[in-house]
XYZ file of C-alpha atoms in Angstrom:
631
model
C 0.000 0.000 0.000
C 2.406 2.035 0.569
C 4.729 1.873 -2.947
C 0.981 2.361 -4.515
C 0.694 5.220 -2.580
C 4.336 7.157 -1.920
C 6.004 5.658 -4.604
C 9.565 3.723 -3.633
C 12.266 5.429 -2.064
C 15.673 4.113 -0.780
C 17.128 5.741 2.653
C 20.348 7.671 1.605
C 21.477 7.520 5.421
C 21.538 6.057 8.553
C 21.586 7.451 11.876
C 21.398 6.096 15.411
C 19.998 8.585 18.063
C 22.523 7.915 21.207
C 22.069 9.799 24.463
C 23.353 9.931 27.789
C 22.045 6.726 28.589
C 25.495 4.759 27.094
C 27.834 8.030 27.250
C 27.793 9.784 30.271
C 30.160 12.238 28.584
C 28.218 12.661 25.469
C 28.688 16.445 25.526
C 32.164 16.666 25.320
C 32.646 13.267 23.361
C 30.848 14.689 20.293
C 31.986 17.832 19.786
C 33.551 18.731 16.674
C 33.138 14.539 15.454
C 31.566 14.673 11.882
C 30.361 11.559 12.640
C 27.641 12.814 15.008
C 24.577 15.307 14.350
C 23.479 17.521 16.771
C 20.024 18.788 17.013
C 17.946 20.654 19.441
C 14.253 19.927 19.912
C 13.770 22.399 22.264
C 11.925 24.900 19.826
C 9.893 26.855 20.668
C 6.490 27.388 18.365
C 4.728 30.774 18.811
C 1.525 29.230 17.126
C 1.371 26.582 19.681
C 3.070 28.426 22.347
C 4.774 25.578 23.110
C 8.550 24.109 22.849
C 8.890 20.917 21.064
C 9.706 19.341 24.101
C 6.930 20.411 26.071
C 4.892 18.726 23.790
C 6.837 15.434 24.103
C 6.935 15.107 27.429
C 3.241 15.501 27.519
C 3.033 12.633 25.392
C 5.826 10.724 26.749
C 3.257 10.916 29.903
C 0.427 9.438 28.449
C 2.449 5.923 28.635
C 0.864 5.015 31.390
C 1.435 1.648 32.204
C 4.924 2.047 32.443
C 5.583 4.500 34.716
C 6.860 6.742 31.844
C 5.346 9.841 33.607
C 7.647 12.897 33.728
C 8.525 15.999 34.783
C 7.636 18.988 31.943
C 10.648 20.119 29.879
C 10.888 23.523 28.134
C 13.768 25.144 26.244
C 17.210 23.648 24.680
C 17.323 20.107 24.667
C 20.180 18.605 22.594
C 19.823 15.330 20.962
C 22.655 13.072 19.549
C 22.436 11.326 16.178
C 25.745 8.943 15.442
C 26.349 8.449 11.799
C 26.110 4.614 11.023
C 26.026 4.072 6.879
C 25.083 6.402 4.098
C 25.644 10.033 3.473
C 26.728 12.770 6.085
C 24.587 15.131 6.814
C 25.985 18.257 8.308
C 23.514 20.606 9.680
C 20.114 19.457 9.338
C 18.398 15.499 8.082
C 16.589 17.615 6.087
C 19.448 19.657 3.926
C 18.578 19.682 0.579
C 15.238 18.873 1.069
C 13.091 21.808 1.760
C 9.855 22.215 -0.098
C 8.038 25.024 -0.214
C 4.268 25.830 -1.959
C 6.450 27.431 -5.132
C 8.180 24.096 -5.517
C 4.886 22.192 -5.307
C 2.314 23.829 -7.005
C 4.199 27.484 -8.618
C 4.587 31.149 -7.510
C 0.809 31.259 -7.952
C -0.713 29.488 -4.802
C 2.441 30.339 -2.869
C 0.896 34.394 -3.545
C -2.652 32.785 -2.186
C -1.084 31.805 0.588
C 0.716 34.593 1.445
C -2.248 36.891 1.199
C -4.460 34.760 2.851
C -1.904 35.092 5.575
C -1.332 38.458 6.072
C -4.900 39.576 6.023
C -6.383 36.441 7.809
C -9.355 37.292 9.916
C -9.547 35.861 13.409
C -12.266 37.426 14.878
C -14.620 36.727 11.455
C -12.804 33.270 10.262
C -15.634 33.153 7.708
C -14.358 36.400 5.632
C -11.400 33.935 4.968
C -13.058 30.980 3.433
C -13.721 33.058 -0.679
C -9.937 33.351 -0.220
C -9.322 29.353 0.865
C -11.802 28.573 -1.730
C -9.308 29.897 -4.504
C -6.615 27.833 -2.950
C -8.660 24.603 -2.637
C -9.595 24.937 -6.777
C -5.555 25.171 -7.312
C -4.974 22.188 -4.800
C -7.388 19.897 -6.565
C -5.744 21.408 -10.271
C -2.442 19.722 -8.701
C -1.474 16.223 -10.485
C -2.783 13.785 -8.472
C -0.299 12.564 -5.754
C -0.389 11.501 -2.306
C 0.497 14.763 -1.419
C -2.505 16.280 -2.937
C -5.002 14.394 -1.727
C -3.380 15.339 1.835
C -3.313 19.083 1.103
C -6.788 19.120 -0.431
C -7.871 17.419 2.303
C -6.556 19.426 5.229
C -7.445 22.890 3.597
C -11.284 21.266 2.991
C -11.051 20.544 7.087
C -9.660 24.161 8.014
C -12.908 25.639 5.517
C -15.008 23.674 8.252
C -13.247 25.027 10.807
C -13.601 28.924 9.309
C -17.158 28.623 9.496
C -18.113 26.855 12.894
C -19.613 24.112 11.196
C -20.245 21.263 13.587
C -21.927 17.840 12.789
C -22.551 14.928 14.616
C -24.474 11.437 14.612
C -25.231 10.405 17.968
C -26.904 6.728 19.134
C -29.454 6.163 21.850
C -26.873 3.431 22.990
C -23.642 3.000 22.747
C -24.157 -0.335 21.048
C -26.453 -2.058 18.742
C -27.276 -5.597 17.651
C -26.937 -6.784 13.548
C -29.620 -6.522 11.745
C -31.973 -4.021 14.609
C -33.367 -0.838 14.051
C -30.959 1.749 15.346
C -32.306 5.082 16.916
C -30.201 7.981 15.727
C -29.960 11.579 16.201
C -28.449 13.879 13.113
C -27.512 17.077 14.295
C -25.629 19.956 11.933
C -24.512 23.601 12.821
C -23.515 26.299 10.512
C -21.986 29.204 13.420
C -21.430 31.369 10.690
C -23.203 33.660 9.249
C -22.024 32.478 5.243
C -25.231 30.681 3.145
C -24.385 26.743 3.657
C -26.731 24.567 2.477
C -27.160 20.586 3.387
C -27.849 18.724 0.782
C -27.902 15.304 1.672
C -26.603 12.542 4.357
C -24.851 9.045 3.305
C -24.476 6.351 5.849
C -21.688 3.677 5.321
C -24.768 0.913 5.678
C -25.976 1.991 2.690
C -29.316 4.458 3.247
C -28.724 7.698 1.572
C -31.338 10.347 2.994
C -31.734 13.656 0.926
C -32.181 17.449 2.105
C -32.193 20.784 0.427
C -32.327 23.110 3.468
C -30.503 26.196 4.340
C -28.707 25.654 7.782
C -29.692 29.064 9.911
C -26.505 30.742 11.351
C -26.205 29.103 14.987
C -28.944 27.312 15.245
C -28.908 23.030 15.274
C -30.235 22.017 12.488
C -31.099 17.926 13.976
C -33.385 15.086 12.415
C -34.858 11.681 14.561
C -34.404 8.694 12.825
C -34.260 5.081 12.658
C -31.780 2.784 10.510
C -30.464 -0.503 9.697
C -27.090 -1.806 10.186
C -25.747 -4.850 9.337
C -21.831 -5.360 10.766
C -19.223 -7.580 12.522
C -19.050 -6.877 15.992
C -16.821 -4.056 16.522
C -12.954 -5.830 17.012
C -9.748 -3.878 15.838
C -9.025 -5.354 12.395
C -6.005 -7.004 13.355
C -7.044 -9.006 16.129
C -10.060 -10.601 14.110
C -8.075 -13.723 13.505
C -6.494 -15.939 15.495
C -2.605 -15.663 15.903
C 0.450 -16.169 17.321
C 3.693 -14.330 16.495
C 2.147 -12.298 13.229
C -1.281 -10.743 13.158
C -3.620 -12.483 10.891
C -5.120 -9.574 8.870
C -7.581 -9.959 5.916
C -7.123 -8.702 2.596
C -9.853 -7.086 2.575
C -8.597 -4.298 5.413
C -5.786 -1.715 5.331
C -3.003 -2.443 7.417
C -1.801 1.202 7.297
C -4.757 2.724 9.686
C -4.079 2.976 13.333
C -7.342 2.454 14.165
C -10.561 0.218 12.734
C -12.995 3.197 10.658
C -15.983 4.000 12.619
C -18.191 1.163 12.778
C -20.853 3.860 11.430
C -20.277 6.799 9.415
C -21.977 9.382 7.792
C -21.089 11.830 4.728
C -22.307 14.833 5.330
C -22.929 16.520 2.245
C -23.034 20.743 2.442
C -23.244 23.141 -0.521
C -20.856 26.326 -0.328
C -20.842 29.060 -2.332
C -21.924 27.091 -4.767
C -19.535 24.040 -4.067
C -20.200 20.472 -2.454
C -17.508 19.464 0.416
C -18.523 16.189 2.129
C -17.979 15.530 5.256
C -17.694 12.260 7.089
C -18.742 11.746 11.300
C -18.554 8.796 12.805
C -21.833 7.393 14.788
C -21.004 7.958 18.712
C -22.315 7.886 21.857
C -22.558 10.556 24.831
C -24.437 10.464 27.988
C -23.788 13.200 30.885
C -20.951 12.349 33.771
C -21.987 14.286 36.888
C -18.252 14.690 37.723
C -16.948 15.409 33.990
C -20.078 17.013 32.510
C -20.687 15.053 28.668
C -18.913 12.101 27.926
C -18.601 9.675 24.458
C -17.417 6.949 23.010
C -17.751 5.481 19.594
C -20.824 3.490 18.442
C -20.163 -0.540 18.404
C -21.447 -3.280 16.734
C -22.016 -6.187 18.769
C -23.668 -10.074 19.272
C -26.987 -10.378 20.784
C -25.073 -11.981 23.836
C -21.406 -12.261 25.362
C -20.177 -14.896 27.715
C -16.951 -14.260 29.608
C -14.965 -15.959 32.371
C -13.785 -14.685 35.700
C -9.924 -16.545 34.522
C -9.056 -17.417 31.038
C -7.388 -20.726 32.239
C -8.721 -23.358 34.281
C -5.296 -25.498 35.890
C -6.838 -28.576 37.870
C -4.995 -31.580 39.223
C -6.467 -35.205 37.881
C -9.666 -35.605 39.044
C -10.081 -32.481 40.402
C -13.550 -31.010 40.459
C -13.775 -26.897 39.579
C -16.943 -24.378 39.750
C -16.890 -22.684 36.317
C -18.527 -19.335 36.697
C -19.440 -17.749 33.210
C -20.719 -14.050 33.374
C -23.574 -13.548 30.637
C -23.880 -9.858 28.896
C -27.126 -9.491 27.031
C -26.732 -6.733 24.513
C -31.041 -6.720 23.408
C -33.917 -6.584 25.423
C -35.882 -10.078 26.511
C -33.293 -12.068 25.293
C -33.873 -16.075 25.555
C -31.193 -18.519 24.840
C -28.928 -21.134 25.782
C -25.120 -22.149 27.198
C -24.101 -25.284 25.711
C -20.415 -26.160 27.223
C -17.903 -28.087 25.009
C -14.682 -29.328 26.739
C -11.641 -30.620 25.526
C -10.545 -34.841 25.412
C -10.597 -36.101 28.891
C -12.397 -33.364 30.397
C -16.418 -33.894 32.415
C -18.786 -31.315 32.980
C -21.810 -30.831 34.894
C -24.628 -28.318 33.729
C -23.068 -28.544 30.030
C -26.758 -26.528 28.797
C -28.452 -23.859 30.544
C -30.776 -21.058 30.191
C -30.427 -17.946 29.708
C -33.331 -15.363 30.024
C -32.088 -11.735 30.390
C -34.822 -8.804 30.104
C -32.895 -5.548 29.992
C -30.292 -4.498 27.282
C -26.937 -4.214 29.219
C -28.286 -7.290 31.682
C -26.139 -9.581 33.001
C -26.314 -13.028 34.739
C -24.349 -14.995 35.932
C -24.099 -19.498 35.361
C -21.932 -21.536 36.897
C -20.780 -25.627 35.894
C -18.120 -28.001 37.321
C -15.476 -28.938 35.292
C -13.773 -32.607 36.134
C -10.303 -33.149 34.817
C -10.185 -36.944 34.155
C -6.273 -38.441 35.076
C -5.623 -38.420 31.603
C -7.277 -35.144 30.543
C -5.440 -33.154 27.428
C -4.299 -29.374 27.590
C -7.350 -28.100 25.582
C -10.107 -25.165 24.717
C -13.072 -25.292 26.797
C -15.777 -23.378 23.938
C -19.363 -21.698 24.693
C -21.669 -22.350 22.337
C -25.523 -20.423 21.775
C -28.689 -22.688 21.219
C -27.949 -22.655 17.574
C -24.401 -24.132 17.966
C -22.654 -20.643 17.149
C -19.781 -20.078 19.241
C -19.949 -17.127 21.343
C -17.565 -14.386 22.045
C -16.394 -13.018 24.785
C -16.381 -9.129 25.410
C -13.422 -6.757 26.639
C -13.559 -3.288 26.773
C -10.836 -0.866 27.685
C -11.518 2.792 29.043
C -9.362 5.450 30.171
C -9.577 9.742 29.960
C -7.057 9.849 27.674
C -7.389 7.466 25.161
C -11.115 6.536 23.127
C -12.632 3.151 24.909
C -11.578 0.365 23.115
C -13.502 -3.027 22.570
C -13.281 -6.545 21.582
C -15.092 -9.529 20.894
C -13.274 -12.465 20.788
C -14.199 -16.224 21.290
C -15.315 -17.223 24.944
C -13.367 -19.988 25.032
C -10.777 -21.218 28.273
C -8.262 -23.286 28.324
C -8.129 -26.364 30.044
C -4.486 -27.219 31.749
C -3.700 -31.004 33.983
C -1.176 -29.419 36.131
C 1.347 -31.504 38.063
C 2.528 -29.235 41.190
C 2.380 -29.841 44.621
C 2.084 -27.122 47.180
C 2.267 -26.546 50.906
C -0.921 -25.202 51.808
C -0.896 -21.744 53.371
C -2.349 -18.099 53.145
C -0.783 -15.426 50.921
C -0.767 -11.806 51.364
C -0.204 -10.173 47.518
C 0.349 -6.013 47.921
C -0.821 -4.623 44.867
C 1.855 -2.759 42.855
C 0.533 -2.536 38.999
C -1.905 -4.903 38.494
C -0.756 -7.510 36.705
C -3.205 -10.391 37.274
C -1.460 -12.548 39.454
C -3.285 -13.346 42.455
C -6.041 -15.042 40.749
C -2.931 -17.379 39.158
C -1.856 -18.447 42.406
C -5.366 -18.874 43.519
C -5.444 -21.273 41.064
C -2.399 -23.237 42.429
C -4.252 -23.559 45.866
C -3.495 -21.024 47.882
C -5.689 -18.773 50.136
C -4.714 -15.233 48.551
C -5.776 -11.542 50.677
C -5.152 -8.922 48.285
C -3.977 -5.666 49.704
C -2.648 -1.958 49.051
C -0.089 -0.536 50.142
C -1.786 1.546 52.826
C -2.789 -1.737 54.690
C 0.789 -2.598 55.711
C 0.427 0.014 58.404
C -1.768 -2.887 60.476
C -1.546 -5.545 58.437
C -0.361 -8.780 60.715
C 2.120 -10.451 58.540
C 2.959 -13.260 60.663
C -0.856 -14.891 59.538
C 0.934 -15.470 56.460
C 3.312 -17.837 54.775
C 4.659 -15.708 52.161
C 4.091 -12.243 50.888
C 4.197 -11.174 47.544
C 5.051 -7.496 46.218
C 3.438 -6.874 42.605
C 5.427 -5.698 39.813
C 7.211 -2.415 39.859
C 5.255 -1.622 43.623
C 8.411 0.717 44.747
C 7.885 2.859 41.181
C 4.437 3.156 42.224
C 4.110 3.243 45.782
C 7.005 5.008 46.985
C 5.449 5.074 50.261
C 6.684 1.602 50.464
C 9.975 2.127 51.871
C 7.957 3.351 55.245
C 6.995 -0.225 55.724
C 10.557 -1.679 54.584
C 11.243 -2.328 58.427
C 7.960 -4.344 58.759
C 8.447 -6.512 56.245
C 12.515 -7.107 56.916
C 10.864 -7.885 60.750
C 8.298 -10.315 58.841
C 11.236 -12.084 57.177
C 13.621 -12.256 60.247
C 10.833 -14.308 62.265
C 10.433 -17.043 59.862
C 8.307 -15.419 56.599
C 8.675 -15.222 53.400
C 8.896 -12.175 50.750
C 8.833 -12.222 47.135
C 9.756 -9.343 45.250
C 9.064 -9.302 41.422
C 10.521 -7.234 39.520
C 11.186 -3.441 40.018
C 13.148 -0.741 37.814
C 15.984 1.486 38.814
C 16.742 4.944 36.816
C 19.665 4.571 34.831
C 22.814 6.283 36.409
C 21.218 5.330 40.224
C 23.410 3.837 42.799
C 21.165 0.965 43.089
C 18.528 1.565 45.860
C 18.077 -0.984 48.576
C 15.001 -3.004 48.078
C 16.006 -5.556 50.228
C 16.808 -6.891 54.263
C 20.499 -7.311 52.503
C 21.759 -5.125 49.574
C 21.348 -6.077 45.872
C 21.557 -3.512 42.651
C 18.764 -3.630 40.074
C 19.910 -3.108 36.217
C 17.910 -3.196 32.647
C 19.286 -6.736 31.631
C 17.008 -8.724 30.287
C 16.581 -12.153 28.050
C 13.594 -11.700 25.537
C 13.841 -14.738 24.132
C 11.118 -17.409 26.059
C 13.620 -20.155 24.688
C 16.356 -18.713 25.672
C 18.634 -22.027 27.235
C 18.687 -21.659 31.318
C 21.326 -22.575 33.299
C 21.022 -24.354 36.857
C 23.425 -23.010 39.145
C 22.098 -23.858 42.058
C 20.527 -27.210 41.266
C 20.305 -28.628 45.016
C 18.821 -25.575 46.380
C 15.446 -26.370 48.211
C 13.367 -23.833 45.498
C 14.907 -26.063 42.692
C 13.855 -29.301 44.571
C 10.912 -28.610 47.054
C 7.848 -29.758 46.895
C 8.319 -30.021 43.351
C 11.319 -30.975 41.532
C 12.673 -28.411 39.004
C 13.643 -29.468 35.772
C 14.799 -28.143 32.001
C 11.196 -29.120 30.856
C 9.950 -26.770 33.246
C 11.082 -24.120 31.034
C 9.438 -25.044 27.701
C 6.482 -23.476 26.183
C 7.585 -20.195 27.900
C 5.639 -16.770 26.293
C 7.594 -13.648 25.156
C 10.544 -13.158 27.168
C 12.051 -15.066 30.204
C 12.463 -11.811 31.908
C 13.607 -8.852 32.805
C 14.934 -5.934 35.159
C 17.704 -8.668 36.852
C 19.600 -7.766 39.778
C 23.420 -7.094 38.588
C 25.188 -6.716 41.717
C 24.257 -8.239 44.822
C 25.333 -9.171 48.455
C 27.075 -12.681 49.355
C 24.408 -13.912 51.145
C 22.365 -14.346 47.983
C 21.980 -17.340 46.039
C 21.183 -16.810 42.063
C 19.618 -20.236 40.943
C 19.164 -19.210 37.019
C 21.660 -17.921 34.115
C 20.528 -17.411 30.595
C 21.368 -14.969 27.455
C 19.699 -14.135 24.339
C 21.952 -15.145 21.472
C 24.536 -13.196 21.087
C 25.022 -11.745 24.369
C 26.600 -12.496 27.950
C 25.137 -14.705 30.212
C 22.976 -12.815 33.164
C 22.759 -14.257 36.665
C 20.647 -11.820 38.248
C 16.977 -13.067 37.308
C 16.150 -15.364 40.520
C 18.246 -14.261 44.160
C 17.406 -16.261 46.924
C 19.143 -14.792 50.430
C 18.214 -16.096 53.758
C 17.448 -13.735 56.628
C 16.759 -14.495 60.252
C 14.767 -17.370 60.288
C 12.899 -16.334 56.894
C 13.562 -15.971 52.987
C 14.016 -12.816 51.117
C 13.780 -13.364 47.318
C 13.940 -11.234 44.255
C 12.756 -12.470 40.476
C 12.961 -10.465 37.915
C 11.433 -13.656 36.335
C 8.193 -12.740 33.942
C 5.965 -14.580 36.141
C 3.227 -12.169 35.220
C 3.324 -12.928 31.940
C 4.220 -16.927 32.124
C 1.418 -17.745 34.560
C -1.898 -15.704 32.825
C -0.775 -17.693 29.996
C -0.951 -20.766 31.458
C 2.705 -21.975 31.913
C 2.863 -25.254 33.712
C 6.557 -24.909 34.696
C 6.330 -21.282 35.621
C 3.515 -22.567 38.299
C 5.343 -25.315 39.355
C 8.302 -22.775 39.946
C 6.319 -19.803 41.411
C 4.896 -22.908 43.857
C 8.178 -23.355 45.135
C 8.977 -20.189 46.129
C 5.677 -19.875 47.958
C 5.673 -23.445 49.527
C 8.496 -21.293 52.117
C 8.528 -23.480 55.215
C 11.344 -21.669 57.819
């Protein structure tokens, strides 16, 4: 798509952007060196009235999972490109290839523009648009290009903009089933006083609806009606098949969008000054928030019904019996219809078909069924099936200020695990850092888990416990955590268990004591889940108690083995793993075991919240180890 669309190009340089991060001495290092290109990205822009960087730490913010928030930058801000293949550029990447209107379209338009911008109106936008309707008549005289359509385009948008016009298709709901009637609300607003006319609205379903009316200057112009729509449930085009390493995308969809189109759109056609611009909305939702005032969110397509689970694995010992608990989303009114259960070879069920009757849209129920893993039951897919035999799908939706709510319908399916992995039996304390899923994994090995926040530790009695668990990254998040250091070092010396996953340290630090005994965090990391392990601690009791460790623990491992390892560390700790990616030195630091008092301290930066979600029978039979403590 893209060669069809750009054309084909070849890169006439390479440059890697270094920093600080490897060269402490970076300033100094690269003065003067033609093999290094300096550039600041501290600029300010007096339209935005904002510095470049401003703007990227802002951004740079919105990663919030992370922890990439940061403090606001302004002014000079040097950046460090080293030369690496290709030709040199001196002073700028892009010497040499400066464009200006003149170049792309003659001295004409580039006099347009100029007078457009030295006697722009910004208290009557509107007087502007006769002059951005000459441009727009050159821009579409251009050869056609990708360029062009771009231009055209954006000076089509900034004609809307001149005039105030504001359009919008809003739905009763914020979803609707295939093949119902959908209630919809058109509303258009010329705020303006220029003559626009509408002429006519075209849905993407297909129903074309004409006008001729003249929209009155500030006043919503808005039409009731009733449509429709036939569509796949609304899933982001890449994740509509299944897949493992690569997406699965269909022909049919371009892999260049960020996003899938609105489920429904509408052109809006307008007549100005005698011209037609269309304009296309995407169907929404919006409903009032008493603590943020209006709120939306796209329109979605969706199944009559969604099943989900409460855990997308189900790990059961042979002939263990399990209560299944499937929550039911009805997405119609009076909806009547059945659970059929299928489960994989060696697998039993009871209550494989049930009812469902559901009277409200947005209703939910909830049906439970015990699975039975027979002593030679297969690692398999559990499916839910409606009365018609149509698999169902399962729905996910993910909402947050500053990003649109996202959703997905996948298949409700769970799989089914035999899991070999003994345990001593005990209660578990997790402390929440960022969530990563993981006490309703270890649930699922046995144990009694308490959740808790930070805040608890304050009266929190620790000694009801047999191990405690800190969740990922907790000291990046709760800083307030090195208030209760003493209590949990106490905790340890007495004959408890701590598990610390893994935690990030700011490049440059002196390596911040997490730990009863020192030990330095670093960024190593092995990506590869294959990646060959090394025992170097083989008759340690983690590697042998209650459940013997071996290399086919390590097999069938997902996306990395881990990451954020300890690098330096006191004597009294005992690393049990070593592994590399290819290429690269061996790390020791992923697994530390150090006794204290009568207790255990340990530190993984193992991806145990990754490996055990997914179902990794040797990660669990690990992770049991280490909280099968007995002092």
């Amino acid at each position: 798509q893209q060669v069809k669309q750009y054309g084909v190009w070849k890169a006439k340089a390479v440059y890697w952007n270094t920093s600080q991060w490897w060269d402490e001495n970076i300033n100094e290092s690269t003065k003067d060196d033609p093999d290094y290109l300096l550039t600041d990205i501290g600029g300010y822009n007096a339209y935005l009235g904002m510095s470049y960087n401003e703007i990227g730490t802002l951004a740079r913010s919105q990663h919030k999972c992370q922890g990439f928030g940061g403090i606001i930058e302004r002014g000079t801000r040097m950046e460090y490109f080293k030369h690496l293949a290709g030709e040199h550029c001196k002073l700028s990447f892009f010497e040499g290839h400066q464009r200006s209107w003149k170049d792309l379209a003659g001295m004409e338009i580039e006099g347009l523009f100029s007078n457009l911008l030295d006697g722009f109106s910004f208290l009557d936008p509107a007087q502007n648009v006769p002059a951005l309707l000459d441009i727009l008549e050159r821009l579409e005289a251009m050869p056609a290009s990708a360029l062009r359509d771009e231009k055209v385009t954006y000076c089509r948008e900034i004609i809307q903009d001149c005039l105030g016009l504001y359009t919008e298709v809003i739905g009763d709901d914020y979803s609707f089933v295939m093949g119902d009637s959908l209630a919809l609300h058109l509303n258009v607003m010329n705020r303006s006083s220029k003559k626009v006319d509408l002429k006519e609205v075209r849905f993407t379903s297909g129903q074309v609806l004409q006008y001729n009316e003249t929209l009155s200057t500030n006043v919503e112009w808005s039409k009731a009606l009733k449509i429709v729509v036939r569509a796949a449930p609304s899933t982001p085009f890449w994740l509509e098949n299944p897949h493992t390493t690569l997406f699965q995308i269909d022909a049919t969809k371009d892999p260049l969008f960020a996003e899938n189109p609105p489920t429904l759109a509408a052109k809006i056609v307008l007549e100005i000054d005698g011209r037609t611009f269309e304009y296309t909305v995407g169907a929404d939702y919006k409903w009032r928030d008493p603590a943020y005032g209006e709120r939306r969110r796209p329109l979605v397509a969706a199944p009559e019904f969604t099943a989900s689970f409460e855990e997308n694995i189900a790990l059961s010992q042979p002939n263990q019996r399990k209560v299944i608990q499937v929550k039911i989303h009805s997405f119609k009114k009076n909806l009547e219809d059945q659970l059929t259960i299928k489960v994989p070879a060696g697998w039993m069920v009871e209550g494989d078909k049930q009812s469902i009757s559901i009277a409200a849209a947005h209703g939910e129920a909830t049906l439970s069924f015990t699975l039975i893993a027979g002593p030679n039951a297969s690692r398999g897919t559990l499916q839910l099936q409606n009365k018609a035999g149509r698999a169902l799908l399962n729905y996910q939706e993910i909402s947050y200020d500053h990003i649109p709510t996202q959703t997905l319908f996948a298949p409700a399916s769970m799989q089914c695990i035999l899991l070999d992995a003994k345990i001593v039996p005990g209660k578990i304390a997790y402390i929440n850092g960022v969530d990563d899923g993981l006490p309703k994994a270890i649930r699922q090995l046995g144990f009694d888990v308490d959740v808790f926040e930070v805040s608890d530790l304050a009266k929190l009695d620790l000694s009801a416990y047999r191990s405690v668990v800190l969740g990922i990254r907790i000291y990046n998040v709760h800083e307030e955590l090195k208030n209760f250091n003493d209590r949990l070092y106490a905790y340890v010396e007495e004959g408890g268990n701590v598990i610390m996953q893994y935690n990030t340290a700011p490049r440059g630090s002196d390596g911040t004591k997490f730990g009863p005994l020192p030990f330095e965090l670093s960024h190593e990391r092995v990506t590869e889940e294959n990646a060959e392990v090394k025992f170097l601690a083989p008759k340690h009791r983690i590697m042998n108690q209650p459940n013997k460790i071996t290399q086919d623990d390590f097999k069938d491992w997902v996306q990395e083995r881990g990451l954020y390892f300890a690098v330096k560390w006191d004597e009294a700790y005992v690393p049990l793993f070593s592994w590399a990616d290819k290429g690269q030195e061996a790390v020791d630091g992923a697994l530390l075991v150090a006794p204290y008092g009568k207790g255990q301290f340990v530190y993984t930066g193992i991806s145990f919240f990754r490996e055990l979600p997914a179902g990794v029978v040797g990660a669990y039979r690990l992770f049991a180890n280490l909280l099968s403590f007995e002092p």
